[in-house]
Every structure is written in C-alpha cells, then in structure tokens.
Amino acid sequence: SERTILHEVSFKIPKGSSVAIVGQSGSGKTTIANLIPRFYEPLQGEITIDDTCINKYKLADLRGLIGIVTQESLLFNDTIFNNIAFGIENPEKEKVIEAAKLANAHDFICELENGYEANIGDQGGKLSGGERQRITIARAILKNARVIILDEATAYADPENEYLIQNAISKLVKGKTLIVVAHRLATIQKADQILVVENGKIVGRGRQEELLSE
C-alpha cells in the first residue's frame, strides 16, 4: 500500500554550506536526500537549484552536479581505475591518481598486485569496507560535483578506516554544498544547519548547540 513518507518538508541550503539530516531509521531522512538527484519524484512541491526547479534540468545534467557517497559503496566488477573514473569521458590517469591520493586510497592501491588495473570483484568484494568507501570518495573527488550527498558514509567503518574516510571526506567537501544523512555526532557537529526528522516531518532545526539547549 502507498503512504505519504514526507509531510510539509521545507528548507533552504545556502550555496557552499552544509546541512545534516538526522533522525531514527525510517524517519524519512534518506528519502529527502534521494529526492535531490531525482531518484524519487515528489508528488507535491518542488526542489530548486539556483532558483531552477530540478525537473527542468536534463537528468544527466542534474546528476552531473551531484556527488553521492552512501554506506553501501556502489562499485563494479572492473578495475580500480575504471571504478574511480566511472562516468568521466576520457579520464586522465594523473587526475585519477590525484583523486585517489586525496581519498587516502593511493597507498593501498599501489600495494595490490596490479595497482590501478587490479579487478576488485563484484561490488568490490576483493576490498575491505573502508577501502571500498575510499574508492567511492575518490570517484566523487574526480567528478568535482557542486553538491555532495553523504548518506551514512562511515556507518560500517572501523575506527582506523573511519578516520581515513573522514579525512578524505573533508577534502571532498571543501567549498561544496554538503548534505549529510547521519546519526553519528562526529559527522554532524560541524554542520551549518541540522534538521531533525521524525515520522516524515522536520521537528527541529538549527546548529548543534542550539538544538542541545532546547
């Protein structure tokens, strides 16, 4: 049966700022993030980028503006190079390597028998979870998208990999508009704006210190 997931959700994200969307599982926070690249179409209301409704963008152009890193790394049964360069026409090897370095992935890649030409298996099964995430982040860095969506990007990482991933993310999001779906305090505490979602509604908003004082 169909049901309404989000109810009267409305907010603005100034260019170059960061917003964290927090809430319990099933509250609707990931649905909000998935509306931006048009994985879902809203039944009411509209979403705009630069005052233009996203429905007026060509889908490829819209998604070209957005880099996404999720808790489940989207990787292919192909080489590391091709996974990082996915979606880029005629990728330059030097830029792929530079993106991998920024993502803290270059060192472990060089330790593999075939380096950047190593096949990572289905869904990156030959790599650890932290290594898969850093490959995904390298892809987003290479893409140089204007809007970055992080959906529980460190949820499955051990402490060592979480540090490396967070360090890579800090380079990825520099100067970008950032949307973070998370529940970990370390991920959201520096956000310019925090939206608290409950049962598909925004029940609180503000900076961390403002929300904690309520």
PDB file of N, CA, C and O in Angstrom, residues 150-192:
ATOM      1  N   LEU A 150      26.207  12.817   1.442  1.00  0.00           N
ATOM      2  CA  LEU A 150      26.811  11.729   2.209  1.00  0.00           C
ATOM      3  C   LEU A 150      25.712  11.046   3.004  1.00  0.00           C
ATOM      4  O   LEU A 150      25.090  11.662   3.870  1.00  0.00           O
ATOM      5  N   ASP A 151      25.460   9.785   2.701  1.00  0.00           N
ATOM      6  CA  ASP A 151      24.394   9.040   3.391  1.00  0.00           C
ATOM      7  C   ASP A 151      25.025   7.949   4.248  1.00  0.00           C
ATOM      8  O   ASP A 151      25.355   6.873   3.756  1.00  0.00           O
ATOM      9  N   GLU A 152      25.214   8.254   5.535  1.00  0.00           N
ATOM     10  CA  GLU A 152      25.816   7.312   6.483  1.00  0.00           C
ATOM     11  C   GLU A 152      27.123   6.745   5.919  1.00  0.00           C
ATOM     12  O   GLU A 152      27.373   5.544   5.967  1.00  0.00           O
ATOM     13  N   ALA A 153      27.991   7.629   5.422  1.00  0.00           N
ATOM     14  CA  ALA A 153      29.181   7.194   4.684  1.00  0.00           C
ATOM     15  C   ALA A 153      30.190   6.437   5.531  1.00  0.00           C
ATOM     16  O   ALA A 153      31.035   5.717   4.991  1.00  0.00           O
ATOM     17  N   THR A 154      30.138   6.581   6.851  1.00  0.00           N
ATOM     18  CA  THR A 154      31.101   5.876   7.710  1.00  0.00           C
ATOM     19  C   THR A 154      30.413   4.850   8.603  1.00  0.00           C
ATOM     20  O   THR A 154      31.001   4.381   9.577  1.00  0.00           O
ATOM     21  N   ALA A 155      29.196   4.468   8.276  1.00  0.00           N
ATOM     22  CA  ALA A 155      28.400   3.630   9.169  1.00  0.00           C
ATOM     23  C   ALA A 155      29.058   2.296   9.490  1.00  0.00           C
ATOM     24  O   ALA A 155      28.953   1.793  10.611  1.00  0.00           O
ATOM     25  N   TYR A 156      29.738   1.690   8.508  1.00  0.00           N
ATOM     26  CA  TYR A 156      30.291   0.348   8.703  1.00  0.00           C
ATOM     27  C   TYR A 156      31.801   0.354   8.939  1.00  0.00           C
ATOM     28  O   TYR A 156      32.422  -0.705   8.975  1.00  0.00           O
ATOM     29  N   ALA A 157      32.385   1.527   9.083  1.00  0.00           N
ATOM     30  CA  ALA A 157      33.847   1.600   9.168  1.00  0.00           C
ATOM     31  C   ALA A 157      34.340   1.352  10.595  1.00  0.00           C
ATOM     32  O   ALA A 157      33.720   1.784  11.568  1.00  0.00           O
ATOM     33  N   ASP A 158      35.491   0.657  10.686  1.00  0.00           N
ATOM     34  CA  ASP A 158      36.142   0.528  11.987  1.00  0.00           C
ATOM     35  C   ASP A 158      36.831   1.858  12.300  1.00  0.00           C
ATOM     36  O   ASP A 158      36.943   2.728  11.436  1.00  0.00           O
ATOM     37  N   PRO A 159      37.301   2.065  13.556  1.00  0.00           N
ATOM     38  CA  PRO A 159      37.858   3.369  13.931  1.00  0.00           C
ATOM     39  C   PRO A 159      38.980   3.859  13.028  1.00  0.00           C
ATOM     40  O   PRO A 159      39.031   5.044  12.678  1.00  0.00           O
ATOM     41  N   GLU A 160      39.898   2.952  12.612  1.00  0.00           N
ATOM     42  CA  GLU A 160      41.006   3.377  11.759  1.00  0.00           C
ATOM     43  C   GLU A 160      40.511   3.831  10.391  1.00  0.00           C
ATOM     44  O   GLU A 160      40.894   4.892   9.894  1.00  0.00           O
ATOM     45  N   ASN A 161      39.625   3.035   9.801  1.00  0.00           N
ATOM     46  CA  ASN A 161      39.093   3.406   8.494  1.00  0.00           C
ATOM     47  C   ASN A 161      38.185   4.622   8.588  1.00  0.00           C
ATOM     48  O   ASN A 161      38.131   5.430   7.661  1.00  0.00           O
ATOM     49  N   GLU A 162      37.454   4.764   9.692  1.00  0.00           N
ATOM     50  CA  GLU A 162      36.591   5.935   9.850  1.00  0.00           C
ATOM     51  C   GLU A 162      37.426   7.211   9.826  1.00  0.00           C
ATOM     52  O   GLU A 162      37.040   8.207   9.205  1.00  0.00           O
ATOM     53  N   TYR A 163      38.590   7.175  10.487  1.00  0.00           N
ATOM     54  CA  TYR A 163      39.469   8.339  10.476  1.00  0.00           C
ATOM     55  C   TYR A 163      39.912   8.667   9.056  1.00  0.00           C
ATOM     56  O   TYR A 163      39.872   9.830   8.629  1.00  0.00           O
ATOM     57  N   LEU A 164      40.337   7.630   8.292  1.00  0.00           N
ATOM     58  CA  LEU A 164      40.797   7.843   6.921  1.00  0.00           C
ATOM     59  C   LEU A 164      39.672   8.349   6.033  1.00  0.00           C
ATOM     60  O   LEU A 164      39.871   9.226   5.184  1.00  0.00           O
ATOM     61  N   ILE A 165      38.466   7.786   6.236  1.00  0.00           N
ATOM     62  CA  ILE A 165      37.314   8.199   5.430  1.00  0.00           C
ATOM     63  C   ILE A 165      36.921   9.633   5.753  1.00  0.00           C
ATOM     64  O   ILE A 165      36.670  10.449   4.860  1.00  0.00           O
ATOM     65  N   GLN A 166      36.876   9.968   7.059  1.00  0.00           N
ATOM     66  CA  GLN A 166      36.520  11.337   7.454  1.00  0.00           C
ATOM     67  C   GLN A 166      37.539  12.330   6.914  1.00  0.00           C
ATOM     68  O   GLN A 166      37.182  13.433   6.477  1.00  0.00           O
ATOM     69  N   ASN A 167      38.810  11.957   6.935  1.00  0.00           N
ATOM     70  CA  ASN A 167      39.857  12.823   6.406  1.00  0.00           C
ATOM     71  C   ASN A 167      39.666  13.037   4.909  1.00  0.00           C
ATOM     72  O   ASN A 167      39.799  14.159   4.398  1.00  0.00           O
ATOM     73  N   ALA A 168      39.321  11.955   4.189  1.00  0.00           N
ATOM     74  CA  ALA A 168      39.071  12.060   2.748  1.00  0.00           C
ATOM     75  C   ALA A 168      37.840  12.907   2.469  1.00  0.00           C
ATOM     76  O   ALA A 168      37.821  13.720   1.535  1.00  0.00           O
ATOM     77  N   ILE A 169      36.791  12.722   3.280  1.00  0.00           N
ATOM     78  CA  ILE A 169      35.565  13.496   3.098  1.00  0.00           C
ATOM     79  C   ILE A 169      35.828  14.986   3.271  1.00  0.00           C
ATOM     80  O   ILE A 169      35.287  15.825   2.536  1.00  0.00           O
ATOM     81  N   SER A 170      36.682  15.337   4.235  1.00  0.00           N
ATOM     82  CA  SER A 170      36.966  16.760   4.474  1.00  0.00           C
ATOM     83  C   SER A 170      37.589  17.410   3.240  1.00  0.00           C
ATOM     84  O   SER A 170      37.369  18.598   2.971  1.00  0.00           O
ATOM     85  N   LYS A 171      38.344  16.636   2.455  1.00  0.00           N
ATOM     86  CA  LYS A 171      38.921  17.157   1.213  1.00  0.00           C
ATOM     87  C   LYS A 171      37.875  17.191   0.114  1.00  0.00           C
ATOM     88  O   LYS A 171      37.847  18.111  -0.707  1.00  0.00           O
ATOM     89  N   LEU A 172      37.012  16.179   0.100  1.00  0.00           N
ATOM     90  CA  LEU A 172      35.969  16.094  -0.927  1.00  0.00           C
ATOM     91  C   LEU A 172      35.011  17.278  -0.860  1.00  0.00           C
ATOM     92  O   LEU A 172      34.619  17.825  -1.889  1.00  0.00           O
ATOM     93  N   VAL A 173      34.610  17.680   0.360  1.00  0.00           N
ATOM     94  CA  VAL A 173      33.519  18.644   0.511  1.00  0.00           C
ATOM     95  C   VAL A 173      33.996  20.094   0.580  1.00  0.00           C
ATOM     96  O   VAL A 173      33.160  21.001   0.648  1.00  0.00           O
ATOM     97  N   LYS A 174      35.292  20.303   0.533  1.00  0.00           N
ATOM     98  CA  LYS A 174      35.810  21.664   0.646  1.00  0.00           C
ATOM     99  C   LYS A 174      35.240  22.557  -0.446  1.00  0.00           C
ATOM    100  O   LYS A 174      35.390  22.290  -1.635  1.00  0.00           O
ATOM    101  N   GLY A 175      34.545  23.616  -0.043  1.00  0.00           N
ATOM    102  CA  GLY A 175      33.976  24.563  -0.989  1.00  0.00           C
ATOM    103  C   GLY A 175      32.709  24.091  -1.674  1.00  0.00           C
ATOM    104  O   GLY A 175      32.192  24.771  -2.554  1.00  0.00           O
ATOM    105  N   LYS A 176      32.168  22.927  -1.264  1.00  0.00           N
ATOM    106  CA  LYS A 176      30.963  22.375  -1.883  1.00  0.00           C
ATOM    107  C   LYS A 176      29.739  22.624  -1.000  1.00  0.00           C
ATOM    108  O   LYS A 176      29.853  22.962   0.174  1.00  0.00           O
ATOM    109  N   THR A 177      28.572  22.431  -1.588  1.00  0.00           N
ATOM    110  CA  THR A 177      27.331  22.394  -0.814  1.00  0.00           C
ATOM    111  C   THR A 177      27.148  20.951  -0.346  1.00  0.00           C
ATOM    112  O   THR A 177      27.168  20.026  -1.147  1.00  0.00           O
ATOM    113  N   LEU A 178      26.989  20.779   0.956  1.00  0.00           N
ATOM    114  CA  LEU A 178      27.047  19.445   1.550  1.00  0.00           C
ATOM    115  C   LEU A 178      25.734  19.083   2.235  1.00  0.00           C
ATOM    116  O   LEU A 178      25.192  19.863   3.020  1.00  0.00           O
ATOM    117  N   ILE A 179      25.244  17.874   1.940  1.00  0.00           N
ATOM    118  CA  ILE A 179      24.059  17.324   2.596  1.00  0.00           C
ATOM    119  C   ILE A 179      24.475  16.002   3.237  1.00  0.00           C
ATOM    120  O   ILE A 179      24.930  15.083   2.552  1.00  0.00           O
ATOM    121  N   VAL A 180      24.359  15.930   4.553  1.00  0.00           N
ATOM    122  CA  VAL A 180      24.805  14.752   5.294  1.00  0.00           C
ATOM    123  C   VAL A 180      23.605  14.080   5.938  1.00  0.00           C
ATOM    124  O   VAL A 180      22.863  14.709   6.686  1.00  0.00           O
ATOM    125  N   VAL A 181      23.415  12.804   5.643  1.00  0.00           N
ATOM    126  CA  VAL A 181      22.418  11.987   6.342  1.00  0.00           C
ATOM    127  C   VAL A 181      23.193  11.149   7.343  1.00  0.00           C
ATOM    128  O   VAL A 181      24.049  10.350   6.954  1.00  0.00           O
ATOM    129  N   ALA A 182      22.933  11.346   8.630  1.00  0.00           N
ATOM    130  CA  ALA A 182      23.774  10.687   9.624  1.00  0.00           C
ATOM    131  C   ALA A 182      23.101  10.633  10.983  1.00  0.00           C
ATOM    132  O   ALA A 182      22.100  11.298  11.238  1.00  0.00           O
ATOM    133  N   HIS A 183      23.719   9.809  11.850  1.00  0.00           N
ATOM    134  CA  HIS A 183      23.304   9.830  13.250  1.00  0.00           C
ATOM    135  C   HIS A 183      24.514   9.957  14.171  1.00  0.00           C
ATOM    136  O   HIS A 183      24.355  10.178  15.359  1.00  0.00           O
ATOM    137  N   ARG A 184      25.722   9.836  13.616  1.00  0.00           N
ATOM    138  CA  ARG A 184      26.922   9.945  14.438  1.00  0.00           C
ATOM    139  C   ARG A 184      27.251  11.411  14.686  1.00  0.00           C
ATOM    140  O   ARG A 184      27.324  12.217  13.769  1.00  0.00           O
ATOM    141  N   LEU A 185      27.515  11.732  15.951  1.00  0.00           N
ATOM    142  CA  LEU A 185      27.785  13.114  16.345  1.00  0.00           C
ATOM    143  C   LEU A 185      28.998  13.675  15.623  1.00  0.00           C
ATOM    144  O   LEU A 185      29.007  14.828  15.201  1.00  0.00           O
ATOM    145  N   ALA A 186      30.045  12.842  15.454  1.00  0.00           N
ATOM    146  CA  ALA A 186      31.269  13.321  14.816  1.00  0.00           C
ATOM    147  C   ALA A 186      31.018  13.783  13.392  1.00  0.00           C
ATOM    148  O   ALA A 186      31.710  14.651  12.871  1.00  0.00           O
ATOM    149  N   THR A 187      30.008  13.218  12.746  1.00  0.00           N
ATOM    150  CA  THR A 187      29.721  13.559  11.355  1.00  0.00           C
ATOM    151  C   THR A 187      28.950  14.857  11.229  1.00  0.00           C
ATOM    152  O   THR A 187      29.110  15.586  10.256  1.00  0.00           O
ATOM    153  N   ILE A 188      28.112  15.186  12.222  1.00  0.00           N
ATOM    154  CA  ILE A 188      27.187  16.300  12.067  1.00  0.00           C
ATOM    155  C   ILE A 188      27.544  17.534  12.875  1.00  0.00           C
ATOM    156  O   ILE A 188      26.965  18.596  12.658  1.00  0.00           O
ATOM    157  N   GLN A 189      28.488  17.423  13.812  1.00  0.00           N
ATOM    158  CA  GLN A 189      28.675  18.517  14.755  1.00  0.00           C
ATOM    159  C   GLN A 189      29.162  19.816  14.112  1.00  0.00           C
ATOM    160  O   GLN A 189      28.955  20.899  14.665  1.00  0.00           O
ATOM    161  N   LYS A 190      29.787  19.738  12.932  1.00  0.00           N
ATOM    162  CA  LYS A 190      30.284  20.943  12.271  1.00  0.00           C
ATOM    163  C   LYS A 190      29.309  21.477  11.218  1.00  0.00           C
ATOM    164  O   LYS A 190      29.620  22.440  10.528  1.00  0.00           O
ATOM    165  N   ALA A 191      28.143  20.883  11.111  1.00  0.00           N
ATOM    166  CA  ALA A 191      27.176  21.309  10.095  1.00  0.00           C
ATOM    167  C   ALA A 191      26.675  22.727  10.377  1.00  0.00           C
ATOM    168  O   ALA A 191      26.468  23.110  11.530  1.00  0.00           O
ATOM    169  N   ASP A 192      26.472  23.509   9.317  1.00  0.00           N
ATOM    170  CA  ASP A 192      25.927  24.857   9.470  1.00  0.00           C
ATOM    171  C   ASP A 192      24.470  24.816   9.921  1.00  0.00           C
ATOM    172  O   ASP A 192      23.983  25.746  10.563  1.00  0.00           O
TER     173      ASP A 192
END
